[in-house]
C-alpha cells in the first residue's frame, strides 16, 4: 500500500489526482502531518509526501530503522513539478515510484542513487536475493574497477560491465556459500522442491523435510522457486502452509502428467492413492532439470529437489513509428533489461542512448530479417536476456513472426507492443480507421502478387478501409496503381485517400487527396497509404470514417 500525505490545499489537489489514478493502491492519511507520516510509515510499503523535501527529511528521520525494511519515500512539491526519490530508492522502491508518480502528474522524476544516475542496474534491483558486499561491489562497478562475474548457474541478467578477472566478484549461485569481503552473491530461483504428503500431514513436518533436504545438499533456501505436487494435494493444509512459510508458490499437476515422468524411485503407494507412481520426484522433474536430491521420506511426507536451468529470455520489442515519445514505457524497460540487443542498424541508432552500459549490440542491414531472428533466438538459448527490436509493433510486418518461428519452448518469449505505422498515420490524418479496416502489404518479395491481389479485391468488395504498407519502391512501381485500380472498381472517385510519409518523425508530411487524383509517384517505402471506404468523408481537412453507416444515411438526408 502507498500512503499519501499532504499539508496544504495545493498539495491535496496533487494528492487527489494520484489517488484518483490509483484507487486500489493508495491510502490517504489526513490529520496533523507529523502524525500522518508516522502512521503511514508504520503501515505502508511506500509513501508519497506532498511537502518540501526538507520537511519530509525532518519528519521521517526519527522513524528510520533499517534500509532493508524502511518504506520508500517520495517527496513531491506542492505544484506537482518534481517527484524526488528521497529514501529507499532501490530496496524501498522509491526510484520506480518516483517515475510512476511523475508519469501520472506530468512531473519530472528526480532519482539520485548512483547506479541509476549512470545507467547501471543496482544489484539490489535485479529481482534476486542478494547478500554479501553489495555496496562495495556496486561502488567498484561505478568506479570502473574490474568486477568478475562467476555464474555457477546460468541466469539471464541485465547488462553489467564485468570482466573475466577482478578484485571484486559478483557470484551467481544457488548453493550455500559464505561471501568474501569483496563478493556479492546473487541467488537465482533455480530450485524446485517436489513434495508429497499423507492426509493431514503437519506443516512442520513438510517444512522440516524440505529445509533439511536443502541444507544437507548445501542448497540455499533463497533460491527455492516453488513447491510442486499433484493436483489431489492442492489443498492439503500441511503442504499449503509449508509453501506459505517458505514464501514460494505451490504449483500442482494432474496425476496423469506426473505418471508419464520417468523417475528413479517409483512407488506403488502413491499410484494407489493418487494415480501416479511418483509425486515428489515427478512433480519436481516435470518441467525438466537435474535431480539434486532424490526422494527422501519422513513419517508422513516425501520430498525431492531439482535444479532447473535458467531459461534465456527473448523480448520482441516494437519501437513505434519513430518519435521518442511514442516509445512505450514497457519498451524502454525491456531495452534496459536486455544484455543483448539485436536489430536493424537504423533502428538501433534510434534507441542506442537508452541502452545500459555493457549491452552487447548485434546489428545488421536491410534484408537480414531471418538472420536477426535466428541470432536473437540463439542468444536467448545461451541464457541471455535478449531484446529483438522492430519498428511500429513488432508483430505487424516485423520481427515477431520470424523470431517465433525459430523459437521453441526452451526459452521465455515476451511480446512488447508498439504503436503501428497505420495507427500513427491514422492519427495524423484524423480518424480514418473508425470502422472496420485492414492492412495489406504490397511487397511481393515474400508473398506472390496473386495472393496480394486476391486480398485487395476481398477488401474492396467488403467495403473495408485499407491501409497499404510497403506501397511503392524503385523496383516495385506498378503494384500500388494496380491496387488502387482494384479499389476504384468498388469506390467512388472522390473517396478520400490519406498519404503520410515518416509519420511522427521530424520530416513528417501529410497529403489528403482522393482515389481519382492520387499520384502514386508521390509514394515511397517510407509512406503509408490509407484508402477510405464508401462512408469515409473529408471533414474540415481531416479524414473521418464513422463508427456506423447510419451516420452516412443521416448526412445524406
XYZ file of C-alpha atoms in Angstrom:
557
model
C 0.000 0.000 0.000
C 1.171 3.556 -0.801
C 0.464 6.224 1.802
C -0.358 9.754 0.603
C 0.217 12.763 2.891
C -0.276 16.471 2.197
C -0.358 19.654 4.279
C -1.887 22.333 2.034
C -4.733 22.719 -0.426
C -2.301 22.738 -3.354
C -0.656 19.562 -2.121
C -4.024 17.962 -1.546
C -5.041 18.704 -5.134
C -1.995 16.852 -6.490
C -2.533 14.111 -3.905
C -6.133 13.649 -5.040
C -5.051 13.314 -8.685
C -2.796 10.465 -7.687
C -5.493 8.898 -5.518
C -7.952 9.012 -8.420
C -5.428 7.341 -10.748
C -4.560 4.564 -8.260
C -7.732 3.905 -6.229
C -6.690 0.382 -5.253
C -3.053 1.142 -4.467
C -3.136 4.152 -2.159
C -4.422 5.274 1.217
C -4.848 8.955 2.095
C -3.705 9.996 5.577
C -5.359 13.109 6.973
C -4.858 14.998 10.226
C -1.672 16.567 11.639
C 1.153 15.942 9.184
C 3.626 14.547 11.706
C 1.067 12.036 12.958
C 0.050 11.118 9.407
C 3.665 10.464 8.356
C 4.348 8.412 11.472
C 1.245 6.254 10.951
C 1.820 5.795 7.219
C 5.487 4.941 7.794
C 4.412 2.068 10.041
C 1.552 0.828 7.870
C 2.655 1.293 4.228
C 5.279 -0.126 1.892
C 5.875 3.291 0.310
C 4.961 6.917 0.977
C 4.347 9.938 -1.231
C 4.561 13.189 0.736
C 3.340 16.353 -0.970
C 5.699 18.504 1.060
C 9.061 20.237 0.756
C 11.971 17.774 0.837
C 13.394 19.411 3.937
C 10.119 18.942 5.779
C 9.935 15.296 4.770
C 13.523 14.725 5.902
C 12.778 16.131 9.350
C 9.570 14.111 9.659
C 10.970 10.709 8.671
C 14.441 10.976 10.228
C 13.312 9.838 13.713
C 11.483 6.891 12.150
C 14.405 5.336 10.277
C 15.394 1.840 11.375
C 16.892 -0.308 8.594
C 17.263 0.351 4.852
C 16.158 -3.211 4.201
C 12.781 -2.695 5.882
C 12.069 1.048 5.835
C 9.440 2.080 3.258
C 10.462 4.023 0.181
C 9.630 7.722 0.418
C 8.958 10.129 -2.458
C 8.629 13.879 -1.910
C 6.527 15.887 -4.374
C 6.476 19.684 -4.337
C 3.047 21.226 -3.883
C 2.932 22.373 -7.503
C 3.484 18.786 -8.667
C 6.585 19.669 -10.712
C 9.100 17.206 -9.254
C 8.874 13.718 -7.736
C 12.002 13.158 -5.648
C 13.046 9.643 -4.599
C 14.138 10.595 -1.093
C 14.509 7.345 0.813
C 14.765 3.685 -0.145
C 15.496 4.265 -3.822
C 16.228 0.608 -4.578
C 15.172 -1.572 -1.662
C 12.131 0.545 -0.812
C 11.058 1.034 -4.416
C 11.202 4.838 -4.263
C 13.016 5.210 -7.583
C 10.343 3.345 -9.514
C 7.612 5.062 -7.530
C 9.050 8.493 -8.353
C 8.910 7.641 -12.044
C 5.340 6.370 -11.747
C 4.190 9.436 -9.807
C 5.864 11.677 -12.373
C 4.042 9.868 -15.156
C 0.649 10.479 -13.554
C 1.258 14.103 -12.536
C 3.304 15.181 -15.552
C 6.208 15.870 -13.206
C 9.959 15.353 -13.539
C 11.286 12.305 -11.651
C 14.403 13.025 -9.598
C 16.494 9.921 -8.921
C 19.897 10.380 -7.332
C 21.071 6.867 -6.470
C 24.492 6.402 -8.016
C 23.785 3.382 -10.206
C 20.653 4.946 -11.691
C 22.487 8.190 -12.367
C 24.984 6.430 -14.660
C 22.595 3.854 -16.120
C 23.841 0.794 -14.232
C 21.353 -1.655 -12.725
C 21.633 -1.809 -8.951
C 22.481 -5.273 -7.683
C 19.534 -4.976 -5.314
C 17.125 -4.162 -8.174
C 17.581 -7.328 -10.226
C 14.686 -9.131 -8.577
C 17.034 -11.678 -6.974
C 18.004 -12.083 -3.330
C 21.463 -10.592 -2.861
C 23.886 -10.775 0.043
C 27.481 -10.006 0.857
C 29.436 -6.873 -0.017
C 26.684 -5.339 -2.151
C 27.709 -1.717 -1.514
C 31.415 -2.378 -2.129
C 30.830 -4.261 -5.377
C 28.362 -1.630 -6.580
C 30.930 1.083 -5.871
C 33.541 -0.876 -7.811
C 31.196 -1.065 -10.796
C 30.581 2.680 -10.569
C 34.294 3.435 -10.339
C 35.109 1.282 -13.341
C 37.168 -1.205 -11.346
C 37.298 -4.745 -12.746
C 34.481 -6.851 -11.336
C 34.371 -10.547 -12.219
C 31.146 -12.441 -12.842
C 31.156 -16.032 -11.614
C 27.939 -17.682 -12.710
C 27.776 -21.148 -11.180
C 24.258 -21.436 -12.605
C 23.208 -19.589 -15.779
C 20.673 -16.803 -15.360
C 19.559 -14.021 -17.771
C 20.950 -10.903 -16.090
C 20.773 -7.331 -17.402
C 23.992 -5.841 -18.774
C 26.756 -5.466 -16.208
C 30.241 -4.112 -17.016
C 32.058 -7.211 -15.775
C 35.476 -8.645 -16.561
C 36.959 -12.123 -16.613
C 39.039 -11.300 -13.536
C 38.757 -8.707 -10.844
C 39.367 -7.923 -7.203
C 35.587 -7.731 -6.775
C 33.201 -10.537 -7.646
C 29.522 -10.995 -8.471
C 28.715 -14.627 -7.784
C 25.530 -16.232 -9.108
C 24.795 -19.432 -7.235
C 22.044 -21.420 -5.564
C 24.449 -23.083 -3.132
C 25.122 -22.067 0.443
C 28.348 -20.060 0.363
C 29.979 -17.536 2.636
C 30.525 -14.348 0.599
C 34.031 -12.953 0.555
C 34.668 -9.416 1.756
C 34.613 -8.176 -1.856
C 31.918 -10.508 -3.133
C 28.203 -10.033 -3.734
C 26.143 -13.208 -4.069
C 23.012 -13.302 -6.247
C 20.511 -16.083 -5.595
C 18.567 -17.051 -8.756
C 15.324 -19.025 -8.240
C 16.590 -22.261 -9.764
C 15.406 -24.844 -7.230
C 12.096 -26.714 -7.183
C 11.063 -28.906 -4.303
C 8.606 -31.637 -5.193
C 6.528 -32.718 -2.206
C 4.009 -35.373 -1.357
C 2.201 -35.943 1.899
C -0.316 -38.145 3.583
C -3.637 -36.601 4.520
C -3.309 -34.137 7.416
C 0.476 -34.259 7.460
C 1.647 -31.459 9.784
C 3.036 -28.351 8.123
C 6.023 -28.506 10.475
C 6.905 -31.950 9.173
C 6.660 -30.922 5.497
C 8.639 -27.767 6.181
C 11.346 -29.599 8.134
C 11.687 -32.189 5.356
C 12.136 -29.547 2.640
C 14.520 -27.406 4.668
C 16.525 -30.477 5.683
C 16.828 -31.646 2.074
C 18.142 -28.244 1.013
C 20.515 -27.948 3.967
C 22.062 -31.378 3.578
C 22.608 -30.787 -0.149
C 24.245 -27.425 0.547
C 21.494 -25.527 -1.297
C 20.202 -22.091 -0.347
C 16.512 -21.682 0.570
C 16.763 -18.221 -1.048
C 16.957 -19.964 -4.438
C 13.815 -22.024 -3.906
C 11.376 -21.058 -6.663
C 8.335 -23.194 -5.823
C 6.886 -26.272 -4.215
C 5.330 -28.726 -6.669
C 2.884 -31.550 -6.052
C -0.049 -33.449 -7.539
C -3.451 -31.811 -8.093
C -5.015 -34.047 -5.481
C -2.853 -32.350 -2.847
C -3.552 -28.795 -3.979
C -5.468 -28.035 -0.790
C -3.574 -30.277 1.611
C -3.181 -27.967 4.652
C 0.349 -29.030 5.550
C 1.675 -28.523 2.028
C -0.157 -25.219 1.554
C 1.136 -23.890 4.880
C 4.694 -25.026 4.143
C 4.685 -23.126 0.842
C 3.375 -20.017 2.587
C 6.051 -20.172 5.268
C 8.762 -20.686 2.676
C 7.384 -17.722 0.721
C 7.049 -19.612 -2.577
C 4.076 -20.554 -4.779
C 2.545 -24.011 -4.711
C 2.304 -25.484 -8.236
C 0.230 -28.581 -8.907
C -0.004 -31.028 -11.819
C -2.539 -33.679 -12.897
C -1.663 -37.210 -11.847
C -1.682 -38.329 -15.494
C 1.110 -35.898 -16.363
C 3.189 -36.961 -13.377
C 2.721 -40.630 -14.263
C 4.500 -40.052 -17.574
C 7.660 -38.670 -15.926
C 10.498 -41.170 -15.588
C 11.794 -41.173 -12.011
C 14.454 -43.207 -10.226
C 12.271 -44.138 -7.264
C 8.674 -45.013 -8.253
C 6.341 -46.472 -5.651
C 3.093 -48.369 -5.527
C 1.728 -46.333 -2.615
C 1.169 -43.018 -4.441
C -0.035 -44.908 -7.502
C -2.821 -46.418 -5.436
C -3.541 -43.212 -3.548
C -3.484 -40.511 -6.255
C -2.874 -42.299 -9.569
C 0.843 -41.761 -10.181
C 3.857 -43.878 -9.112
C 5.698 -40.708 -8.091
C 4.645 -37.372 -6.651
C 7.708 -35.650 -5.215
C 10.268 -36.609 -7.867
C 7.835 -36.405 -10.782
C 6.455 -33.006 -9.756
C 9.954 -31.604 -9.379
C 11.156 -33.070 -12.694
C 8.082 -32.417 -14.845
C 9.425 -29.196 -16.386
C 12.953 -30.501 -16.712
C 16.121 -30.091 -14.701
C 18.675 -32.066 -12.734
C 17.640 -34.149 -9.750
C 19.910 -32.943 -6.937
C 18.079 -34.606 -4.046
C 16.293 -37.904 -4.823
C 13.129 -38.736 -2.950
C 13.515 -38.698 0.790
C 10.826 -39.511 3.303
C 9.614 -38.615 6.745
C 6.774 -40.293 8.579
C 4.037 -38.578 6.525
C 5.767 -36.695 3.697
C 8.163 -37.059 0.770
C 10.447 -34.504 -0.856
C 12.812 -34.245 -3.846
C 14.793 -31.242 -5.130
C 15.552 -30.371 -8.751
C 17.645 -27.599 -10.260
C 16.012 -26.138 -13.324
C 18.420 -24.367 -15.663
C 17.930 -20.652 -16.061
C 15.926 -20.011 -19.194
C 17.002 -17.378 -21.649
C 14.582 -14.540 -22.273
C 13.635 -13.043 -25.619
C 11.697 -9.784 -25.643
C 10.357 -8.843 -29.078
C 10.054 -5.081 -28.813
C 8.098 -2.685 -31.010
C 9.747 0.754 -31.090
C 6.761 2.585 -32.546
C 6.815 4.753 -35.671
C 9.938 6.710 -34.749
C 9.067 9.551 -32.385
C 10.690 9.059 -28.985
C 7.508 9.994 -27.114
C 5.651 7.168 -28.894
C 8.078 4.578 -27.497
C 6.133 2.873 -24.711
C 7.403 2.716 -21.113
C 7.357 -1.074 -21.317
C 9.593 -0.981 -24.368
C 12.045 1.275 -22.515
C 12.153 -1.161 -19.610
C 12.884 -4.107 -21.895
C 15.660 -2.212 -23.670
C 17.313 -1.505 -20.331
C 16.812 -5.058 -19.140
C 18.436 -6.694 -22.157
C 22.076 -7.735 -22.040
C 21.963 -8.412 -25.805
C 20.190 -6.227 -28.357
C 19.512 -7.474 -31.896
C 18.135 -5.219 -34.592
C 18.316 -3.380 -37.890
C 21.144 -0.858 -37.738
C 18.942 2.190 -38.356
C 16.540 1.129 -35.585
C 19.428 0.522 -33.198
C 20.600 4.087 -33.838
C 17.186 5.384 -32.734
C 17.432 3.936 -29.235
C 21.163 3.422 -28.639
C 21.185 6.127 -25.958
C 18.587 4.204 -23.934
C 20.745 1.086 -23.540
C 22.602 0.398 -20.327
C 26.406 0.400 -20.376
C 27.657 -3.064 -21.281
C 24.756 -4.013 -23.563
C 26.067 -6.106 -26.441
C 24.612 -4.861 -29.735
C 24.254 -7.188 -32.743
C 23.076 -5.080 -35.670
C 22.718 -5.759 -39.381
C 21.383 -4.084 -42.500
C 18.240 -4.336 -44.584
C 17.166 -7.741 -45.857
C 18.545 -9.798 -42.974
C 15.304 -10.327 -41.017
C 15.556 -14.112 -40.768
C 19.218 -13.895 -39.768
C 18.389 -11.417 -36.992
C 15.568 -13.648 -35.759
C 17.877 -16.675 -35.633
C 20.583 -14.687 -33.882
C 18.171 -13.413 -31.234
C 16.833 -16.905 -30.504
C 20.350 -18.367 -30.377
C 21.449 -15.733 -27.875
C 18.397 -16.428 -25.713
C 19.161 -20.150 -25.802
C 22.611 -19.337 -24.427
C 20.855 -17.951 -21.357
C 20.955 -14.237 -22.134
C 18.271 -11.602 -21.747
C 17.725 -10.542 -25.368
C 15.740 -7.722 -26.947
C 14.885 -8.073 -30.646
C 13.653 -4.738 -31.945
C 11.475 -3.691 -34.842
C 9.638 -0.558 -35.877
C 5.970 0.020 -35.171
C 4.579 -3.073 -33.497
C 6.995 -5.991 -33.714
C 4.105 -8.315 -34.521
C 2.903 -6.324 -37.565
C 5.048 -6.883 -40.680
C 8.045 -7.018 -38.359
C 10.292 -9.309 -36.334
C 7.909 -11.239 -34.097
C 6.813 -13.711 -36.789
C 10.287 -14.882 -37.896
C 11.501 -14.935 -34.281
C 8.627 -17.050 -33.015
C 9.008 -19.369 -35.991
C 12.572 -20.046 -34.769
C 11.817 -20.185 -31.042
C 10.745 -23.294 -29.157
C 9.606 -23.770 -25.579
C 13.172 -23.813 -24.225
C 13.209 -20.007 -23.856
C 10.821 -17.431 -22.440
C 9.349 -15.085 -25.053
C 7.778 -11.731 -24.207
C 5.951 -9.554 -26.728
C 6.116 -5.787 -26.214
C 3.509 -3.973 -28.329
C 4.243 -0.735 -30.134
C 2.368 1.969 -31.995
C 1.978 0.777 -35.596
C 2.570 2.856 -38.709
C -1.131 2.551 -39.572
C -2.131 3.997 -36.204
C 0.448 6.767 -36.360
C -0.635 7.713 -39.881
C -4.298 7.485 -38.890
C -3.745 9.963 -36.053
C -2.085 12.377 -38.470
C -4.941 12.089 -40.974
C -7.794 12.318 -38.475
C -9.877 9.209 -37.836
C -9.767 7.060 -40.978
C -9.838 3.772 -39.027
C -13.077 4.491 -37.169
C -14.789 1.410 -38.598
C -13.628 -1.979 -39.870
C -10.286 -1.797 -41.618
C -7.490 -3.961 -42.943
C -3.753 -3.590 -43.506
C -2.209 -5.077 -46.647
C 1.440 -5.107 -47.623
C 2.035 -4.573 -51.331
C 5.518 -6.077 -51.204
C 5.639 -9.240 -53.274
C 9.147 -10.188 -52.140
C 7.750 -12.857 -49.789
C 4.109 -13.086 -50.920
C 3.049 -13.847 -54.510
C 1.226 -10.965 -56.187
C -1.696 -13.251 -56.947
C -2.291 -13.644 -53.208
C -1.940 -9.914 -52.563
C -4.353 -9.073 -55.390
C -6.919 -11.531 -54.044
C -6.755 -9.848 -50.640
C -7.105 -6.376 -52.128
C -10.192 -7.477 -54.083
C -11.700 -9.022 -50.959
C -11.155 -5.793 -49.009
C -12.641 -3.761 -51.862
C -15.736 -5.933 -52.059
C -16.148 -5.917 -48.260
C -16.004 -2.099 -48.188
C -13.138 -2.055 -45.706
C -10.844 0.908 -45.125
C -7.457 -0.228 -46.455
C -4.014 0.778 -45.223
C -1.231 -0.143 -47.615
C 2.190 -0.939 -46.146
C 5.302 -1.104 -48.370
C 3.284 0.604 -51.129
C 5.966 1.512 -53.654
C 9.710 1.326 -54.195
C 12.038 1.890 -57.132
C 11.903 -1.768 -58.032
C 8.165 -2.130 -57.382
C 6.367 0.769 -59.023
C 3.302 -0.916 -60.535
C 1.708 -2.651 -57.531
C 0.187 0.468 -55.940
C -1.520 1.693 -59.168
C -2.876 -1.818 -59.674
C -4.229 -1.994 -56.111
C -5.822 1.454 -56.404
C -7.468 0.425 -59.669
C -8.999 -2.610 -57.960
C -10.389 -0.431 -55.175
C -11.720 2.031 -57.755
C -13.966 -0.716 -59.124
C -15.906 -0.542 -55.829
C -15.355 3.055 -54.625
C -16.310 6.481 -55.936
C -13.552 8.640 -57.486
C -13.997 11.119 -54.610
C -13.188 8.504 -51.953
C -10.707 10.119 -49.526
C -7.145 8.829 -49.574
C -4.548 9.771 -46.960
C -0.821 9.671 -47.674
C 1.532 10.043 -44.702
C 5.291 9.888 -45.018
C 7.546 9.380 -41.971
C 4.633 9.536 -39.541
C 5.645 11.055 -36.172
C 9.178 11.903 -37.311
C 10.773 15.291 -37.795
C 10.226 15.286 -41.571
C 6.645 14.038 -41.417
C 4.443 15.004 -44.351
C 0.723 14.574 -44.925
C -1.455 14.649 -48.017
C -5.226 14.238 -48.086
C -6.443 13.593 -51.620
C -8.902 11.322 -53.435
C -8.813 7.993 -55.184
C -9.095 9.648 -58.586
C -6.410 12.289 -58.012
C -3.682 10.439 -56.051
C -0.368 10.359 -57.909
C 1.426 7.098 -56.991
C 4.740 8.730 -57.857
C 4.491 10.698 -54.599
C 4.621 7.461 -52.600
C 7.692 5.531 -51.420
C 8.604 2.883 -48.838
C 8.521 5.414 -46.011
C 4.874 6.149 -46.787
C 1.601 4.707 -45.533
C -1.416 4.994 -47.843
C -4.915 4.790 -46.330
C -7.922 4.473 -48.644
C -11.347 5.140 -47.143
C -14.491 3.071 -47.548
C -17.788 4.293 -49.007
C -18.644 6.049 -45.725
C -15.329 7.868 -45.268
C -15.507 11.653 -45.611
C -13.216 14.657 -45.520
C -14.388 16.961 -42.735
C -12.551 20.229 -42.025
C -9.450 18.902 -43.746
C -9.481 15.611 -41.840
C -10.169 12.087 -42.996
C -13.033 10.589 -40.973
C -14.644 7.151 -41.147
C -17.809 6.995 -38.995
C -18.308 4.225 -36.484
C -21.508 3.169 -38.271
C -23.208 3.533 -41.644
C -26.252 5.282 -40.156
C -24.148 8.436 -39.947
C -23.765 8.346 -43.722
C -27.522 7.958 -44.212
C -28.319 10.813 -41.823
C -25.814 13.073 -43.576
C -27.417 12.299 -46.924
C -30.794 13.491 -45.618
